[in-house]
PDB file of C-alpha atoms and ligand atoms in Angstrom:
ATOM      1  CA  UNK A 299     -37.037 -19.929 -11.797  1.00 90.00           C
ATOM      2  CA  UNK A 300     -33.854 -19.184  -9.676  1.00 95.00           C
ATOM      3  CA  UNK A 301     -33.996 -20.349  -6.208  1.00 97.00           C
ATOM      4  CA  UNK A 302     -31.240 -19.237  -3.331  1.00 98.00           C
ATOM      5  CA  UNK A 303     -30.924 -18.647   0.311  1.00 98.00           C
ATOM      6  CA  UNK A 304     -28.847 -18.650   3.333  1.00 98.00           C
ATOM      7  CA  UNK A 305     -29.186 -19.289   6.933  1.00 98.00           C
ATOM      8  CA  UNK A 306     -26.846 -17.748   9.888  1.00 98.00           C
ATOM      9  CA  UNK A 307     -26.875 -18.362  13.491  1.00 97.00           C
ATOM     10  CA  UNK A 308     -27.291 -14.214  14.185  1.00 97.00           C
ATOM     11  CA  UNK A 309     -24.944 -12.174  16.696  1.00 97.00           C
ATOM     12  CA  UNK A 310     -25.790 -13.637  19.803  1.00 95.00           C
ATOM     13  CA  UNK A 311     -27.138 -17.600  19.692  1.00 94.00           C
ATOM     14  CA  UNK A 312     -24.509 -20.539  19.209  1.00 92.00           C
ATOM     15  CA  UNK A 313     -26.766 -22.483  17.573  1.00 94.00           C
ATOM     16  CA  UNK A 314     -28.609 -22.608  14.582  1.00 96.00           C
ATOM     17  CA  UNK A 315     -32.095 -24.053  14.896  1.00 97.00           C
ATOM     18  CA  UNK A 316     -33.418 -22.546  11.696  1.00 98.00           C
ATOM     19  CA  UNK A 317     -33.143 -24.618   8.608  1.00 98.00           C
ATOM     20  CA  UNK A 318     -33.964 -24.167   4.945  1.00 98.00           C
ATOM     21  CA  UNK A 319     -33.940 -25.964   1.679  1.00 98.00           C
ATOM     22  CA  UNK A 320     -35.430 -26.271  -2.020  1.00 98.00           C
ATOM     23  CA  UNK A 321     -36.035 -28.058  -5.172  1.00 96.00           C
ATOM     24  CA  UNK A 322     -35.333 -25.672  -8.520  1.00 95.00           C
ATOM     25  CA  UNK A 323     -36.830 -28.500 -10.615  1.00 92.00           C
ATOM     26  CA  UNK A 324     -39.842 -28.773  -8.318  1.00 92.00           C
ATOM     27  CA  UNK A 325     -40.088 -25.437  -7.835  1.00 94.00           C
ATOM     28  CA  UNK A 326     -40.351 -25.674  -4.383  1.00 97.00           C
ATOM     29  CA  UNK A 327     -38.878 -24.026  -0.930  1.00 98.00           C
ATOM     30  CA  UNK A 328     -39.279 -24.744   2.299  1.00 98.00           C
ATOM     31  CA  UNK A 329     -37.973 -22.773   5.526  1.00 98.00           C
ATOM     32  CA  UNK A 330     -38.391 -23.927   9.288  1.00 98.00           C
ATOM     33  CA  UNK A 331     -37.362 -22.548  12.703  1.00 98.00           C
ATOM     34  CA  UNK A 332     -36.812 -24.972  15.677  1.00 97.00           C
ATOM     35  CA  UNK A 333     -37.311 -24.881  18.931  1.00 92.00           C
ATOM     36  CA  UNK A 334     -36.348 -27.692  21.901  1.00 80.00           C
ATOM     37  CA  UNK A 335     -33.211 -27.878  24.143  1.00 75.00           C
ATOM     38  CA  UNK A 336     -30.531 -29.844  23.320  1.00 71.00           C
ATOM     39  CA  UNK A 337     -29.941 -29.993  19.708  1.00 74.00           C
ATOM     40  CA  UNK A 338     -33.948 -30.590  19.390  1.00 89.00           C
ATOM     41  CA  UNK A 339     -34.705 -27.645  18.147  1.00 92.00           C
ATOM     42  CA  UNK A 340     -31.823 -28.186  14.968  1.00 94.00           C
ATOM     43  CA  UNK A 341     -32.735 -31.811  14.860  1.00 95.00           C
ATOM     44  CA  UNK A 342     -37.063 -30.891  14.038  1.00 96.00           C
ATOM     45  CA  UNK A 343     -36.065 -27.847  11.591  1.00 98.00           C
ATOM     46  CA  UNK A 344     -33.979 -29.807   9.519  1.00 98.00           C
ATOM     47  CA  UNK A 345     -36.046 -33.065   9.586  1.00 97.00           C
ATOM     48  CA  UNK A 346     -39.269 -30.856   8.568  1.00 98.00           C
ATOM     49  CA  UNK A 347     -37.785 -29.473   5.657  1.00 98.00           C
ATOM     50  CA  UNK A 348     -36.811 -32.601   4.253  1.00 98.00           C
ATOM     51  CA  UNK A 349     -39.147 -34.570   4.763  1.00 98.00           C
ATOM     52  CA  UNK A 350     -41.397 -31.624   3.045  1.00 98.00           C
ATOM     53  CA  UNK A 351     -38.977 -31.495   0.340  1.00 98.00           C
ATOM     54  CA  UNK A 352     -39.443 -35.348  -0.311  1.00 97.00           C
ATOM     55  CA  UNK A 353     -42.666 -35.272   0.083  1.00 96.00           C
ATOM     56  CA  UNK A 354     -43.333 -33.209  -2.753  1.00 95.00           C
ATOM     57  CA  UNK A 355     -40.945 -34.746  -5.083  1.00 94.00           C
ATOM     58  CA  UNK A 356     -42.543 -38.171  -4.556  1.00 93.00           C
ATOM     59  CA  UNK A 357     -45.879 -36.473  -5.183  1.00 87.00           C
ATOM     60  CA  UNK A 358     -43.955 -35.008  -8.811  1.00 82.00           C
ATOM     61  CA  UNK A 359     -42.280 -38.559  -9.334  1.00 79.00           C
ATOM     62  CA  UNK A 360     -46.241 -39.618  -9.512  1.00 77.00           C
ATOM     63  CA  UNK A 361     -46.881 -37.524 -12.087  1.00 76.00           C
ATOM     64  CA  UNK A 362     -49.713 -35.841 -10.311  1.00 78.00           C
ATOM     65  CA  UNK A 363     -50.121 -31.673 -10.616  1.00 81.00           C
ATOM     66  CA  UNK A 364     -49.658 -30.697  -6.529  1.00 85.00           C
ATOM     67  CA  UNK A 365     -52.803 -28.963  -5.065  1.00 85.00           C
ATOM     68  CA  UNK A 366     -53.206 -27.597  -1.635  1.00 84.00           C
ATOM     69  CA  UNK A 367     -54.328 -31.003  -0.232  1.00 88.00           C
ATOM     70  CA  UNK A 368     -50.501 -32.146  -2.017  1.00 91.00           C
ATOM     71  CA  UNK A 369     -49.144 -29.310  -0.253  1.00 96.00           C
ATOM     72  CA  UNK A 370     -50.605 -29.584   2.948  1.00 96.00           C
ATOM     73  CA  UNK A 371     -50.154 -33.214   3.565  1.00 96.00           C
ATOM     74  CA  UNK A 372     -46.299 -32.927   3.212  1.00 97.00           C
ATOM     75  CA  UNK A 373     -46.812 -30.423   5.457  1.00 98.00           C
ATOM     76  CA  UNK A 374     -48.401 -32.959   7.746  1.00 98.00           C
ATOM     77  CA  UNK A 375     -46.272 -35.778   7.342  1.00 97.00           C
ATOM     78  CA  UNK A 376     -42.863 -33.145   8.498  1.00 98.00           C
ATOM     79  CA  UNK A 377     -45.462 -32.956  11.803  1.00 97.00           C
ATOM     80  CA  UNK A 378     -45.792 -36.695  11.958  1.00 96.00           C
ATOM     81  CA  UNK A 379     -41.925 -37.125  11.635  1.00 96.00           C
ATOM     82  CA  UNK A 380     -40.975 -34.519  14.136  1.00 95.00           C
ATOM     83  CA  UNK A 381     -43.613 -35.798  16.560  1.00 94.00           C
ATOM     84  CA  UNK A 382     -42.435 -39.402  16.397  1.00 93.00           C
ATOM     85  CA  UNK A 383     -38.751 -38.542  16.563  1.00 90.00           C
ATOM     86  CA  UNK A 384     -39.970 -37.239  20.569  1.00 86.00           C
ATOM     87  CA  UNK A 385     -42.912 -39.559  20.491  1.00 82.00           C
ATOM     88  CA  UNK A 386     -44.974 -36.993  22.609  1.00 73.00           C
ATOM     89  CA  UNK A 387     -42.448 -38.215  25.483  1.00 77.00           C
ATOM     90  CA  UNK A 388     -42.898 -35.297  28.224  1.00 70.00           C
ATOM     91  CA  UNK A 389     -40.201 -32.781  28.773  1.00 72.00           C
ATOM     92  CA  UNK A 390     -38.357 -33.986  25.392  1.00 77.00           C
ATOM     93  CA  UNK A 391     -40.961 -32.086  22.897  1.00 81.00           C
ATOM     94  CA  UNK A 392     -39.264 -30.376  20.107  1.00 90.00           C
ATOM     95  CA  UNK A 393     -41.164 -28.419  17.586  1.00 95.00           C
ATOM     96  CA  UNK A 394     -40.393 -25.973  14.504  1.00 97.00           C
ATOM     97  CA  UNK A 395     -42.506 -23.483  12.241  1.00 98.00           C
ATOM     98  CA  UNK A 396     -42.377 -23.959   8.644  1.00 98.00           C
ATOM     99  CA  UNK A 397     -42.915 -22.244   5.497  1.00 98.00           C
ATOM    100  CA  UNK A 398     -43.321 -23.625   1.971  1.00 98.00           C
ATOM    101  CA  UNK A 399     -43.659 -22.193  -1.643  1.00 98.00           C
ATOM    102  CA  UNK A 400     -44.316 -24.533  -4.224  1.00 96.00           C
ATOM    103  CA  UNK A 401     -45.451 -23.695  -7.639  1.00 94.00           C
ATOM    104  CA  UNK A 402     -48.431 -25.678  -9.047  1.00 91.00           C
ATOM    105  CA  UNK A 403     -49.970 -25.293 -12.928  1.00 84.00           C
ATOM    106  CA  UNK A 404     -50.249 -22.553 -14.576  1.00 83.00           C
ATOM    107  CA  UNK A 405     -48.841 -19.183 -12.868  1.00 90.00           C
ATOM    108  CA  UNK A 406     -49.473 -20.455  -9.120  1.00 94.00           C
ATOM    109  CA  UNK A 407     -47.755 -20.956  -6.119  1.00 95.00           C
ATOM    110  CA  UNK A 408     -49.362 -23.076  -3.283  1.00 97.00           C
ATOM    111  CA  UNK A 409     -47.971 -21.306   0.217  1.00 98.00           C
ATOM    112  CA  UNK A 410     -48.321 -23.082   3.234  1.00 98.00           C
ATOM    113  CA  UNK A 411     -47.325 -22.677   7.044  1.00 98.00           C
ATOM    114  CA  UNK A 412     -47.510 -22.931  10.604  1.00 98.00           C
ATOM    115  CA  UNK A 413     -46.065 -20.472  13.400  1.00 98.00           C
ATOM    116  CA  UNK A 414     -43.769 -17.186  12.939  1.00 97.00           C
ATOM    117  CA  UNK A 415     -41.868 -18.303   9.851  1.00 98.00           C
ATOM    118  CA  UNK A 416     -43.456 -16.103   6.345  1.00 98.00           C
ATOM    119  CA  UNK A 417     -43.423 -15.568   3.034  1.00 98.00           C
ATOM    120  CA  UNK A 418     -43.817 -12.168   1.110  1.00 98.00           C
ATOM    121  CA  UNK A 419     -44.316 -11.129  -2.472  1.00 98.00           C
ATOM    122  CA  UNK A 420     -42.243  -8.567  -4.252  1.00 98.00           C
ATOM    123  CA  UNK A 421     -44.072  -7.178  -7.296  1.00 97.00           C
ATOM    124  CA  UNK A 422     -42.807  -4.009  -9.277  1.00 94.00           C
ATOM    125  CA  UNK A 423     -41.493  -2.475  -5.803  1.00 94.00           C
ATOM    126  CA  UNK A 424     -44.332  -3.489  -3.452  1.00 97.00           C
ATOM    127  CA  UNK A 425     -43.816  -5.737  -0.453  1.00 98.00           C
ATOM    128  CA  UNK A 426     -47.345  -8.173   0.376  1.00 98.00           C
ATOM    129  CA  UNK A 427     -46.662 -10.583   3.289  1.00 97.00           C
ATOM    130  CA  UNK A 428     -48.716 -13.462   2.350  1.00 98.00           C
ATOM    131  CA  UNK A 429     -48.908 -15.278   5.397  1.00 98.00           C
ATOM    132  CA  UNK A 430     -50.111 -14.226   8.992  1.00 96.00           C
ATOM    133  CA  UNK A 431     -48.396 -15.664  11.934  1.00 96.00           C
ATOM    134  CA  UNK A 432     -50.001 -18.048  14.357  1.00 97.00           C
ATOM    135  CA  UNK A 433     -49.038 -16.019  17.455  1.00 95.00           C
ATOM    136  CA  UNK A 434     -50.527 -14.155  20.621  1.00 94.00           C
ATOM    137  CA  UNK A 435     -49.588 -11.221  19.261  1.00 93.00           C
ATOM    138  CA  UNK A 436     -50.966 -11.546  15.573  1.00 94.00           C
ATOM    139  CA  UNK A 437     -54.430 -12.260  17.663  1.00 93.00           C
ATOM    140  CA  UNK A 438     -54.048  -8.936  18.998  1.00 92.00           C
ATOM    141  CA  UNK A 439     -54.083  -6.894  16.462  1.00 92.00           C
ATOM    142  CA  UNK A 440     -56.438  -8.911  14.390  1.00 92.00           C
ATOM    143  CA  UNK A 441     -58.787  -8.173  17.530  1.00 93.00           C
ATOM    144  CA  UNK A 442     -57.493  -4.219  17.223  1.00 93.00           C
ATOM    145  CA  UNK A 443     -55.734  -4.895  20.475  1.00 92.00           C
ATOM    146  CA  UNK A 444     -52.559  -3.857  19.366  1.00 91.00           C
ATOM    147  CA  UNK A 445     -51.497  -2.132  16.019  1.00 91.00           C
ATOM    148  CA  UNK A 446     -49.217  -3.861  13.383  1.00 85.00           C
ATOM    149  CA  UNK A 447     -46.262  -1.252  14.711  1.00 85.00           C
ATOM    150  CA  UNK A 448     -46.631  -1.891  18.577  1.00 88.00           C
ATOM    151  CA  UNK A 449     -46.669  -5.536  17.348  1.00 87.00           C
ATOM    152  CA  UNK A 450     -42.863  -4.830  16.439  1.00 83.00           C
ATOM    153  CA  UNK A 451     -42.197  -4.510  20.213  1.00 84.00           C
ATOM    154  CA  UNK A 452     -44.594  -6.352  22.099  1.00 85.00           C
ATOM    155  CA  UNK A 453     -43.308  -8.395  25.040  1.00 84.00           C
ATOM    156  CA  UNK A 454     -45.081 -11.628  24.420  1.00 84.00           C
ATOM    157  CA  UNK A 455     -44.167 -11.170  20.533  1.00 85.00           C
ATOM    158  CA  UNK A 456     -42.452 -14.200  20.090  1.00 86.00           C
ATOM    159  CA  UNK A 457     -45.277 -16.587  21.619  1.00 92.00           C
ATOM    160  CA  UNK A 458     -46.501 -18.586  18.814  1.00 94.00           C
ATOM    161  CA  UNK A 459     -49.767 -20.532  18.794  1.00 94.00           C
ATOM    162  CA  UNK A 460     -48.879 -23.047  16.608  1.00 96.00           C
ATOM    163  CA  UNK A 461     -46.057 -25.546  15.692  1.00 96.00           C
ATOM    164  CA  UNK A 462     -45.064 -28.406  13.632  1.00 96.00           C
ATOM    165  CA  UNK A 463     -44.265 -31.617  15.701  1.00 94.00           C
ATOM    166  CA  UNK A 464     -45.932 -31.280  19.444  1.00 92.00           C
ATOM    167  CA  UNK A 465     -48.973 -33.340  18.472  1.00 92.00           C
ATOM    168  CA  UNK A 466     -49.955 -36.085  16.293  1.00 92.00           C
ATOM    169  CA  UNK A 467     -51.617 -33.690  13.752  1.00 95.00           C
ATOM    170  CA  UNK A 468     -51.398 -30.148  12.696  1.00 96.00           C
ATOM    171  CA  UNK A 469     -53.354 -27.127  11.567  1.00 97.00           C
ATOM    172  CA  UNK A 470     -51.640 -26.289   8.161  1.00 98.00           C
ATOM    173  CA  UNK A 471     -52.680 -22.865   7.140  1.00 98.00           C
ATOM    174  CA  UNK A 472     -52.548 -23.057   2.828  1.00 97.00           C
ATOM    175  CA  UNK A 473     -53.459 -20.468  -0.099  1.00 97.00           C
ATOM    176  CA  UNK A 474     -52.737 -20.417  -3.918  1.00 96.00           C
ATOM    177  CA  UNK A 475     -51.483 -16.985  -5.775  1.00 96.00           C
ATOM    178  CA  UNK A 476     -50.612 -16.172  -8.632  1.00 95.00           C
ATOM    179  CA  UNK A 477     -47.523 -15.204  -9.482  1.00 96.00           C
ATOM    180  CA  UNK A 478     -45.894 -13.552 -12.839  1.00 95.00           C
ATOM    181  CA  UNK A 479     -42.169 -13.085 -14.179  1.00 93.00           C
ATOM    182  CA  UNK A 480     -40.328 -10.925 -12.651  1.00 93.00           C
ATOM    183  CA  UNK A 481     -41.962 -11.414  -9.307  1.00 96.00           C
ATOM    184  CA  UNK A 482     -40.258 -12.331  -5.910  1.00 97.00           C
ATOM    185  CA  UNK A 483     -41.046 -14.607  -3.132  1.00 98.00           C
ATOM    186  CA  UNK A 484     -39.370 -14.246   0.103  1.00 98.00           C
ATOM    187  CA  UNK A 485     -39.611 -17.068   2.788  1.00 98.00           C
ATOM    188  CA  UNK A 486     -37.824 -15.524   6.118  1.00 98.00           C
ATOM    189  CA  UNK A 487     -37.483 -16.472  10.152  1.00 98.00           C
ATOM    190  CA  UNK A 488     -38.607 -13.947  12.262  1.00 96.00           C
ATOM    191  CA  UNK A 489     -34.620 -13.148  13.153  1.00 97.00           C
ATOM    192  CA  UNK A 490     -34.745 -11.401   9.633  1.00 98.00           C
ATOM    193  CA  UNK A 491     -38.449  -9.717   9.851  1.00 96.00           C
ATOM    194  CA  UNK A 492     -38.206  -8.914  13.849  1.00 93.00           C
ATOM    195  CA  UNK A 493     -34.466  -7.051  13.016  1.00 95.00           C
ATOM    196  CA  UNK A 494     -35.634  -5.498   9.548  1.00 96.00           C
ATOM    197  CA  UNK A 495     -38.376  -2.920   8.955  1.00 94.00           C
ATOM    198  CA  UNK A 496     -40.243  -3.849   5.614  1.00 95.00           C
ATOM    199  CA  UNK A 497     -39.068  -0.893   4.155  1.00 96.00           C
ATOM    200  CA  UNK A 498     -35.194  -2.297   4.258  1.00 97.00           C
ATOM    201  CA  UNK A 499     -36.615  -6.092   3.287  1.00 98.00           C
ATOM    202  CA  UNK A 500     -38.351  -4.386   0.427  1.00 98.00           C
ATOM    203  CA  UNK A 501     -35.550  -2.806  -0.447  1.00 97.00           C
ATOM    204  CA  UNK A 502     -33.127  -5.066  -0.782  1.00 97.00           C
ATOM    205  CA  UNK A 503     -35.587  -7.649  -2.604  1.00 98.00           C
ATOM    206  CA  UNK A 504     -36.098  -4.683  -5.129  1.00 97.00           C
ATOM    207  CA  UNK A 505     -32.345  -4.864  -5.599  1.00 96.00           C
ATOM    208  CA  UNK A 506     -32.637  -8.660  -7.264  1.00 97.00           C
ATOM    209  CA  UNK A 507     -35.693  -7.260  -9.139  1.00 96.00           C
ATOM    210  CA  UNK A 508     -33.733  -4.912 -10.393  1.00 95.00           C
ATOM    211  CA  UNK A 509     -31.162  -7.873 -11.864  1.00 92.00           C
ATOM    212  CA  UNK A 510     -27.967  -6.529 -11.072  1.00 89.00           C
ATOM    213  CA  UNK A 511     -28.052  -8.732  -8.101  1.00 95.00           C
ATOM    214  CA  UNK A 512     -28.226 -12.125  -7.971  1.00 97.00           C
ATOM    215  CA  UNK A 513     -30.850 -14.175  -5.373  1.00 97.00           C
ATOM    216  CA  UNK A 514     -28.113 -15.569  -3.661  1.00 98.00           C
ATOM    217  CA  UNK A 515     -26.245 -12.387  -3.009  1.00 98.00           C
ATOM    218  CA  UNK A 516     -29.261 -10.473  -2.365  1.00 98.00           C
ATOM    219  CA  UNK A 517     -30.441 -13.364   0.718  1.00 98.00           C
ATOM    220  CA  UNK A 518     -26.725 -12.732   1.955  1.00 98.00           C
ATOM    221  CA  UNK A 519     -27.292  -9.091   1.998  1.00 98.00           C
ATOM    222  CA  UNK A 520     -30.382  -9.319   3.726  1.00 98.00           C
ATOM    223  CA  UNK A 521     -29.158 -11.929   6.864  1.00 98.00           C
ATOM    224  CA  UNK A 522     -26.050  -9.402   6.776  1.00 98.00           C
ATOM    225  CA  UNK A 523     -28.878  -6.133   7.491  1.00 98.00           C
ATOM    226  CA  UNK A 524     -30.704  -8.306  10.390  1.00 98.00           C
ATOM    227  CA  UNK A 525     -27.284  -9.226  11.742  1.00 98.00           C
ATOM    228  CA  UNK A 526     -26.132  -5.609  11.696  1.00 98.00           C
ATOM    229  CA  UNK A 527     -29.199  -4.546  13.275  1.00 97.00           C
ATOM    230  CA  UNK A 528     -28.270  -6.596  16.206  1.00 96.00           C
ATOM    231  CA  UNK A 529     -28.526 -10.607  15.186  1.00 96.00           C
ATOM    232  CA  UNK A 530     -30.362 -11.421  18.221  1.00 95.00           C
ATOM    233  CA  UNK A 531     -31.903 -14.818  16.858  1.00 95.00           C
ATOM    234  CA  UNK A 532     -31.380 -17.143  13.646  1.00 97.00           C
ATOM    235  CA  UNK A 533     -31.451 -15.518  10.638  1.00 98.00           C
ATOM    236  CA  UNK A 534     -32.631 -17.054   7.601  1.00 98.00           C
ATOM    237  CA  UNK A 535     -33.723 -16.391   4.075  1.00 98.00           C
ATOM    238  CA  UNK A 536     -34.728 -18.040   0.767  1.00 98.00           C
ATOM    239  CA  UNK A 537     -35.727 -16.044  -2.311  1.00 98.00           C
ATOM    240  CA  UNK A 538     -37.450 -17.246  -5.031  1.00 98.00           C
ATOM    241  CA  UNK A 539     -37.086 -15.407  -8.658  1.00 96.00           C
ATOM    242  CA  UNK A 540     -39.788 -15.961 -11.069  1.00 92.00           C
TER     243      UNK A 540
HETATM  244 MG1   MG B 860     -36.373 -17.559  15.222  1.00 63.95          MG
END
């Protein structure tokens, strides 16, 4: 398994409030996108990630095989840490999304998150997204409100329903799939799926499929696409080769 990714402040924000991260031994990745005024927003990102990250490698350190309770509970104790670092104080909340891929036994990965942030699934050419955002707008069209493509441009599209860190405990979202050599797993902020149409994410994840590219170059390509097609938030990517 070869594990790379980058994350870029876009065209047009100063700051970076995404984060990202990952274990190649653990098999694990883990992508977050903060939100909060005055460095908050940075501060809960990067504080989710690792405390998901050491989460899971004290959960490997015991020896135990992770299963979507594992998962989900490092998931929960990023919330606890990013809601104590405010302590529900009014007016100082700070809260992120987060995605995580961590491989379990067998050919399974456990995929967990909360808000905007996803995670899609190369396989020979095809693009799956694996996760559905907690947001207004992913209400709509599961209601038939709105289609996927006016989604793209709603006005309210960046209101999300849920985050990590605004109250004591979350609602973690988790599945298993299985995955096979050869596939891809993409973990993204919505700077790179808002700028990119799936066709160009596909693309250029079909590129490392290929194997001419590397994961690492082919994450750089892709933040370089969102950034070209205007960079208007955080941009961030992690790929996962299997
Ligand atoms: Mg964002």
């Amino acid at each position: 398994m070869r594990i790379a990714g980058i994350t870029h402040p876009g065209k047009v924000r100063r700051r970076n409030e995404d984060a990202i991260g990952w274990d190649e031994g653990l098999g694990a990745a883990v992508l977050a996108d903060g939100m909060g005024g005055l460095h908050r927003g940075d501060l809960a990102s990067r504080e989710a990630v690792e405390e998901v990250l050491a989460e899971l490698a004290a959960f490997g350190a015991a020896g135990e095989t992770l299963h979507d309770g594992g998962l989900v509970s490092a998931v929960q104790g990023a919330n606890r840490r990013v809601f104590e670092l405010h302590g529900g104080r009014r007016g100082e909340a700070m809260g992120t999304t987060l995605v995580a891929v961590a491989a379990t036994r067998g050919s399974r990965c456990l995929i967990a998150h909360v808000g905007d942030s996803r995670a899609y699934r190369l396989r020979r050419g095809r693009l799956e997204r694996l996760t559905a955002d907690h947001s207004l707008v992913q209400q709509l069209v599961e209601q038939g409100v709105v289609s996927a493509e006016e989604a793209r441009s709603a006005p309210n599209r960046n209101v999300i329903t849920r985050a990590l860190g605004l109250e004591p405990e979350v609602d973690v979202a988790c599945r298993e799939i299985a995955v096979q050599q050869g596939d891809l797993l993409l973990l993204c902020s919505d700077g790179l799926w808002e700028m990119l149409p799936d066709a160009d994410i596909a693309a250029g994840l079909a590129a490392v499929a290929a194997g001419g590219v590397a994961p690492a170059e082919g994450a750089a390509t892709l933040v370089a696409a969102a950034n070209a097609a205007g960079g208007v938030d955080n941009v961030s990517v992690v790929i996962m080769q299997l």
